[in-house]
mmCIF file of C-alpha atoms in Angstrom:
data_model
loop_
_atom_site.group_PDB
_atom_site.id
_atom_site.type_symbol
_atom_site.label_atom_id
_atom_site.label_comp_id
_atom_site.label_asym_id
_atom_site.label_seq_id
_atom_site.Cartn_x
_atom_site.Cartn_y
_atom_site.Cartn_z
ATOM 1 C CA UNK A 14 6.517 -42.115 151.795
ATOM 2 C CA UNK A 15 9.942 -42.693 153.249
ATOM 3 C CA UNK A 16 12.844 -42.135 150.886
ATOM 4 C CA UNK A 17 15.221 -44.935 149.842
ATOM 5 C CA UNK A 18 18.675 -44.726 151.411
ATOM 6 C CA UNK A 19 21.359 -45.498 148.726
ATOM 7 C CA UNK A 20 25.089 -45.849 149.644
ATOM 8 C CA UNK A 21 27.468 -44.491 147.047
ATOM 9 C CA UNK A 22 30.907 -46.036 146.120
ATOM 10 C CA UNK A 23 33.055 -43.579 144.164
ATOM 11 C CA UNK A 24 35.441 -44.317 141.218
ATOM 12 C CA UNK A 25 39.281 -44.486 141.275
ATOM 13 C CA UNK A 26 40.792 -41.157 141.925
ATOM 14 C CA UNK A 27 37.753 -39.832 143.483
ATOM 15 C CA UNK A 28 36.581 -39.450 147.235
ATOM 16 C CA UNK A 29 33.125 -38.981 148.881
ATOM 17 C CA UNK A 30 33.364 -35.108 148.340
ATOM 18 C CA UNK A 31 34.135 -35.234 144.615
ATOM 19 C CA UNK A 32 31.602 -38.033 143.988
ATOM 20 C CA UNK A 33 28.977 -36.100 145.824
ATOM 21 C CA UNK A 34 29.620 -33.234 143.568
ATOM 22 C CA UNK A 35 29.549 -35.320 140.328
ATOM 23 C CA UNK A 36 26.171 -36.866 141.269
ATOM 24 C CA UNK A 37 24.398 -33.425 141.958
ATOM 25 C CA UNK A 38 22.303 -33.734 138.777
ATOM 26 C CA UNK A 39 21.244 -37.195 139.440
ATOM 27 C CA UNK A 40 20.554 -36.574 143.124
ATOM 28 C CA UNK A 41 18.331 -33.515 142.144
ATOM 29 C CA UNK A 42 16.386 -35.741 139.696
ATOM 30 C CA UNK A 43 15.727 -38.203 142.417
ATOM 31 C CA UNK A 44 15.432 -35.814 145.244
ATOM 32 C CA UNK A 45 11.836 -36.898 146.276
ATOM 33 C CA UNK A 46 12.679 -40.563 145.861
ATOM 34 C CA UNK A 47 16.096 -41.243 147.464
ATOM 35 C CA UNK A 48 18.629 -39.990 149.826
ATOM 36 C CA UNK A 49 22.319 -40.617 148.929
ATOM 37 C CA UNK A 50 25.089 -41.271 151.482
ATOM 38 C CA UNK A 51 28.797 -41.152 150.437
ATOM 39 C CA UNK A 52 31.864 -42.664 151.931
ATOM 40 C CA UNK A 53 35.607 -42.506 150.876
ATOM 41 C CA UNK A 54 37.649 -45.597 150.054
ATOM 42 C CA UNK A 55 40.448 -46.144 152.747
ATOM 43 C CA UNK A 56 43.408 -46.000 150.308
ATOM 44 C CA UNK A 57 44.974 -42.741 149.269
ATOM 45 C CA UNK A 58 46.686 -42.812 145.932
ATOM 46 C CA UNK A 59 50.443 -42.536 146.911
ATOM 47 C CA UNK A 60 51.374 -39.743 144.416
ATOM 48 C CA UNK A 61 53.333 -36.744 145.666
ATOM 49 C CA UNK A 62 50.889 -34.163 144.497
ATOM 50 C CA UNK A 63 48.044 -36.079 145.883
ATOM 51 C CA UNK A 64 49.661 -36.409 149.383
ATOM 52 C CA UNK A 65 50.144 -32.688 149.530
ATOM 53 C CA UNK A 66 46.348 -32.043 149.367
ATOM 54 C CA UNK A 67 44.415 -31.867 152.589
ATOM 55 C CA UNK A 68 43.212 -35.378 153.707
ATOM 56 C CA UNK A 69 39.542 -34.762 152.664
ATOM 57 C CA UNK A 70 40.691 -33.800 149.183
ATOM 58 C CA UNK A 71 42.995 -36.618 148.374
ATOM 59 C CA UNK A 72 42.205 -39.055 145.556
ATOM 60 C CA UNK A 73 41.510 -42.605 146.596
ATOM 61 C CA UNK A 74 40.949 -46.185 145.498
ATOM 62 C CA UNK A 75 39.179 -49.184 146.615
ATOM 63 C CA UNK A 76 42.213 -51.494 145.637
ATOM 64 C CA UNK A 77 45.514 -51.297 143.647
ATOM 65 C CA UNK A 78 46.328 -53.757 140.771
ATOM 66 C CA UNK A 79 50.047 -52.851 140.327
ATOM 67 C CA UNK A 80 52.966 -53.228 142.711
ATOM 68 C CA UNK A 81 53.488 -49.437 142.801
ATOM 69 C CA UNK A 82 49.966 -49.024 144.229
ATOM 70 C CA UNK A 83 48.090 -47.817 141.119
ATOM 71 C CA UNK A 84 45.118 -49.137 139.381
ATOM 72 C CA UNK A 85 44.067 -49.933 135.693
ATOM 73 C CA UNK A 86 40.595 -51.622 135.130
ATOM 74 C CA UNK A 87 42.132 -53.537 132.247
ATOM 75 C CA UNK A 88 44.870 -55.208 134.169
ATOM 76 C CA UNK A 89 44.516 -59.030 134.455
ATOM 77 C CA UNK A 90 46.528 -59.626 137.567
ATOM 78 C CA UNK A 91 46.842 -61.590 140.951
ATOM 79 C CA UNK A 92 47.207 -58.151 142.707
ATOM 80 C CA UNK A 93 44.317 -56.609 144.633
ATOM 81 C CA UNK A 94 46.168 -54.687 147.414
ATOM 82 C CA UNK A 95 43.706 -53.166 149.819
ATOM 83 C CA UNK A 96 40.608 -54.952 148.783
ATOM 84 C CA UNK A 97 40.150 -56.679 152.226
ATOM 85 C CA UNK A 98 40.431 -53.415 153.939
ATOM 86 C CA UNK A 99 37.867 -51.928 151.684
ATOM 87 C CA UNK A 100 35.537 -54.844 152.170
ATOM 88 C CA UNK A 101 35.914 -54.453 156.067
ATOM 89 C CA UNK A 102 35.057 -50.745 155.721
ATOM 90 C CA UNK A 103 31.905 -51.286 153.528
ATOM 91 C CA UNK A 104 30.657 -54.057 155.936
ATOM 92 C CA UNK A 105 31.340 -51.716 158.885
ATOM 93 C CA UNK A 106 29.437 -48.779 157.294
ATOM 94 C CA UNK A 107 26.321 -51.037 156.307
ATOM 95 C CA UNK A 108 26.119 -52.555 159.774
ATOM 96 C CA UNK A 109 26.567 -49.238 161.738
ATOM 97 C CA UNK A 110 25.129 -46.597 159.365
ATOM 98 C CA UNK A 111 22.576 -48.674 157.567
ATOM 99 C CA UNK A 112 20.287 -50.139 156.588
ATOM 100 C CA UNK A 113 20.538 -48.979 152.995
ATOM 101 C CA UNK A 114 18.064 -50.094 150.601
ATOM 102 C CA UNK A 115 20.573 -50.048 147.705
ATOM 103 C CA UNK A 116 24.080 -49.349 146.655
ATOM 104 C CA UNK A 117 25.331 -47.256 143.672
ATOM 105 C CA UNK A 118 28.863 -47.766 142.280
ATOM 106 C CA UNK A 119 30.716 -45.749 139.698
ATOM 107 C CA UNK A 120 33.645 -47.318 137.520
ATOM 108 C CA UNK A 121 35.942 -49.084 140.214
ATOM 109 C CA UNK A 122 33.301 -48.578 142.632
ATOM 110 C CA UNK A 123 30.882 -50.341 140.343
ATOM 111 C CA UNK A 124 33.374 -53.248 139.976
ATOM 112 C CA UNK A 125 33.517 -53.325 143.821
ATOM 113 C CA UNK A 126 29.768 -53.338 143.926
ATOM 114 C CA UNK A 127 29.451 -56.356 141.787
ATOM 115 C CA UNK A 128 31.686 -58.303 144.122
ATOM 116 C CA UNK A 129 29.587 -57.232 147.079
ATOM 117 C CA UNK A 130 26.584 -58.411 145.259
ATOM 118 C CA UNK A 131 27.828 -61.950 144.912
ATOM 119 C CA UNK A 132 29.226 -61.914 148.508
ATOM 120 C CA UNK A 133 25.746 -60.982 149.818
ATOM 121 C CA UNK A 134 24.114 -63.773 147.777
ATOM 122 C CA UNK A 135 26.578 -66.352 148.953
ATOM 123 C CA UNK A 136 26.349 -65.055 152.678
ATOM 124 C CA UNK A 137 23.153 -63.325 153.694
ATOM 125 C CA UNK A 138 24.611 -62.480 156.996
ATOM 126 C CA UNK A 139 27.674 -60.542 155.756
ATOM 127 C CA UNK A 140 26.042 -57.318 156.400
ATOM 128 C CA UNK A 141 24.225 -58.280 159.561
ATOM 129 C CA UNK A 142 20.471 -57.654 159.027
ATOM 130 C CA UNK A 143 21.155 -54.724 156.822
ATOM 131 C CA UNK A 144 21.629 -56.237 153.478
ATOM 132 C CA UNK A 145 20.802 -54.096 150.276
ATOM 133 C CA UNK A 146 17.974 -54.881 148.033
ATOM 134 C CA UNK A 147 19.149 -53.458 144.628
ATOM 135 C CA UNK A 148 22.482 -52.292 142.983
ATOM 136 C CA UNK A 149 23.013 -49.308 140.507
ATOM 137 C CA UNK A 150 26.049 -49.654 138.215
ATOM 138 C CA UNK A 151 27.382 -46.598 136.403
ATOM 139 C CA UNK A 152 30.197 -47.427 133.819
ATOM 140 C CA UNK A 153 30.467 -50.753 135.491
ATOM 141 C CA UNK A 154 32.826 -53.644 134.578
ATOM 142 C CA UNK A 155 33.935 -57.037 135.910
ATOM 143 C CA UNK A 156 36.857 -56.964 138.025
ATOM 144 C CA UNK A 157 39.798 -58.667 136.171
ATOM 145 C CA UNK A 158 41.721 -59.489 139.431
ATOM 146 C CA UNK A 159 42.155 -63.206 139.161
ATOM 147 C CA UNK A 160 41.009 -63.999 142.754
ATOM 148 C CA UNK A 161 37.915 -62.167 142.018
ATOM 149 C CA UNK A 162 36.927 -64.324 139.061
ATOM 150 C CA UNK A 163 35.098 -66.852 141.171
ATOM 151 C CA UNK A 164 32.433 -64.127 142.081
ATOM 152 C CA UNK A 165 31.281 -64.266 138.565
ATOM 153 C CA UNK A 166 30.662 -67.949 138.283
ATOM 154 C CA UNK A 167 27.088 -67.758 139.535
ATOM 155 C CA UNK A 168 24.241 -65.675 138.179
ATOM 156 C CA UNK A 169 23.239 -63.066 140.646
ATOM 157 C CA UNK A 170 19.575 -62.592 141.504
ATOM 158 C CA UNK A 171 19.698 -59.089 142.955
ATOM 159 C CA UNK A 172 17.834 -56.491 140.975
ATOM 160 C CA UNK A 173 20.153 -54.172 139.146
ATOM 161 C CA UNK A 174 20.226 -50.962 136.991
ATOM 162 C CA UNK A 175 23.080 -50.478 134.688
ATOM 163 C CA UNK A 176 23.955 -46.977 133.173
ATOM 164 C CA UNK A 177 26.106 -47.474 130.127
ATOM 165 C CA UNK A 178 27.652 -44.724 128.119
ATOM 166 C CA UNK A 179 28.135 -45.600 124.479
ATOM 167 C CA UNK A 180 30.919 -42.882 124.215
ATOM 168 C CA UNK A 181 32.697 -44.124 127.324
ATOM 169 C CA UNK A 182 36.376 -44.012 126.540
ATOM 170 C CA UNK A 183 37.562 -45.416 129.921
ATOM 171 C CA UNK A 184 35.505 -48.504 130.289
ATOM 172 C CA UNK A 185 34.595 -50.426 127.125
ATOM 173 C CA UNK A 186 30.819 -50.624 126.396
ATOM 174 C CA UNK A 187 31.255 -54.321 125.976
ATOM 175 C CA UNK A 188 32.786 -54.555 129.603
ATOM 176 C CA UNK A 189 29.609 -52.802 131.059
ATOM 177 C CA UNK A 190 27.289 -55.034 128.983
ATOM 178 C CA UNK A 191 29.055 -58.223 129.984
ATOM 179 C CA UNK A 192 28.781 -57.228 133.746
ATOM 180 C CA UNK A 193 25.151 -56.791 133.226
ATOM 181 C CA UNK A 194 24.666 -60.250 131.950
ATOM 182 C CA UNK A 195 25.695 -61.668 135.243
ATOM 183 C CA UNK A 196 22.552 -60.486 136.655
ATOM 184 C CA UNK A 197 19.259 -62.209 136.050
ATOM 185 C CA UNK A 198 17.015 -59.188 136.849
ATOM 186 C CA UNK A 199 18.815 -56.243 135.069
ATOM 187 C CA UNK A 200 17.614 -52.975 133.652
ATOM 188 C CA UNK A 201 20.146 -51.473 131.015
ATOM 189 C CA UNK A 202 20.016 -47.680 130.440
ATOM 190 C CA UNK A 203 22.172 -46.714 127.426
ATOM 191 C CA UNK A 204 23.070 -43.071 126.919
ATOM 192 C CA UNK A 205 25.266 -41.377 124.270
ATOM 193 C CA UNK A 206 27.654 -39.848 126.848
ATOM 194 C CA UNK A 207 30.983 -40.933 128.272
ATOM 195 C CA UNK A 208 32.543 -41.829 131.569
ATOM 196 C CA UNK A 209 30.289 -39.885 133.873
ATOM 197 C CA UNK A 210 26.891 -40.085 135.607
ATOM 198 C CA UNK A 211 24.250 -38.918 133.177
ATOM 199 C CA UNK A 212 21.059 -36.988 134.032
ATOM 200 C CA UNK A 213 17.965 -36.660 131.850
ATOM 201 C CA UNK A 214 14.296 -36.745 132.145
ATOM 202 C CA UNK A 215 14.192 -40.183 130.445
ATOM 203 C CA UNK A 216 16.755 -41.488 132.998
ATOM 204 C CA UNK A 217 14.663 -40.220 135.908
ATOM 205 C CA UNK A 218 11.520 -41.867 134.615
ATOM 206 C CA UNK A 219 13.363 -45.133 134.085
ATOM 207 C CA UNK A 220 15.063 -45.001 137.474
ATOM 208 C CA UNK A 221 11.985 -44.159 139.382
ATOM 209 C CA UNK A 222 10.114 -47.039 137.608
ATOM 210 C CA UNK A 223 12.997 -49.300 138.789
ATOM 211 C CA UNK A 224 13.149 -47.912 142.335
ATOM 212 C CA UNK A 225 9.257 -47.992 142.746
ATOM 213 C CA UNK A 226 9.449 -51.773 143.473
ATOM 214 C CA UNK A 227 11.534 -51.026 146.686
ATOM 215 C CA UNK A 228 9.498 -48.301 148.171
#
């Protein structure tokens, strides 16, 4: 049986290298089921200490919500600096390095993924012939950028799996639950942890069950 290919979108202040490390336990749980592909967001966080690091170690983001090029998930704002460039990057990756069966997003990457789901539903040709079949959200939330609100008006039919930590101190549980309600075919996995990617035998079994419909 061929493994599923899953594209992974990291959170704010991460990059493909750090996100690969932080998904190690999950990847081990699903090593017989899926291969994970990681990419870095195009925007480096413009802080002095960050800019001193080697390029591959610099913290990045998918867009900024403030004029000084920083980001907060709770900002209700018109600002989404860099969003279009990030969308162009992901479209390019999916068309040229795909196909991918699914996409996994963490934190800001999960908010970005929720927008990609609606964009694909509205335009099936957006990613060429390589559209994705499912989405996995970890500490997800609905983007509060005002231009993004239109993406949440219609229900999303794409199958989705939502990992929500009841101890998450960064993204409120209610925000993650609200996001899941936009999907008509969603599976919710609650864990007692915080703002990270969980790993347990129970999660493995639930994820394998979810992923089995795409193999």
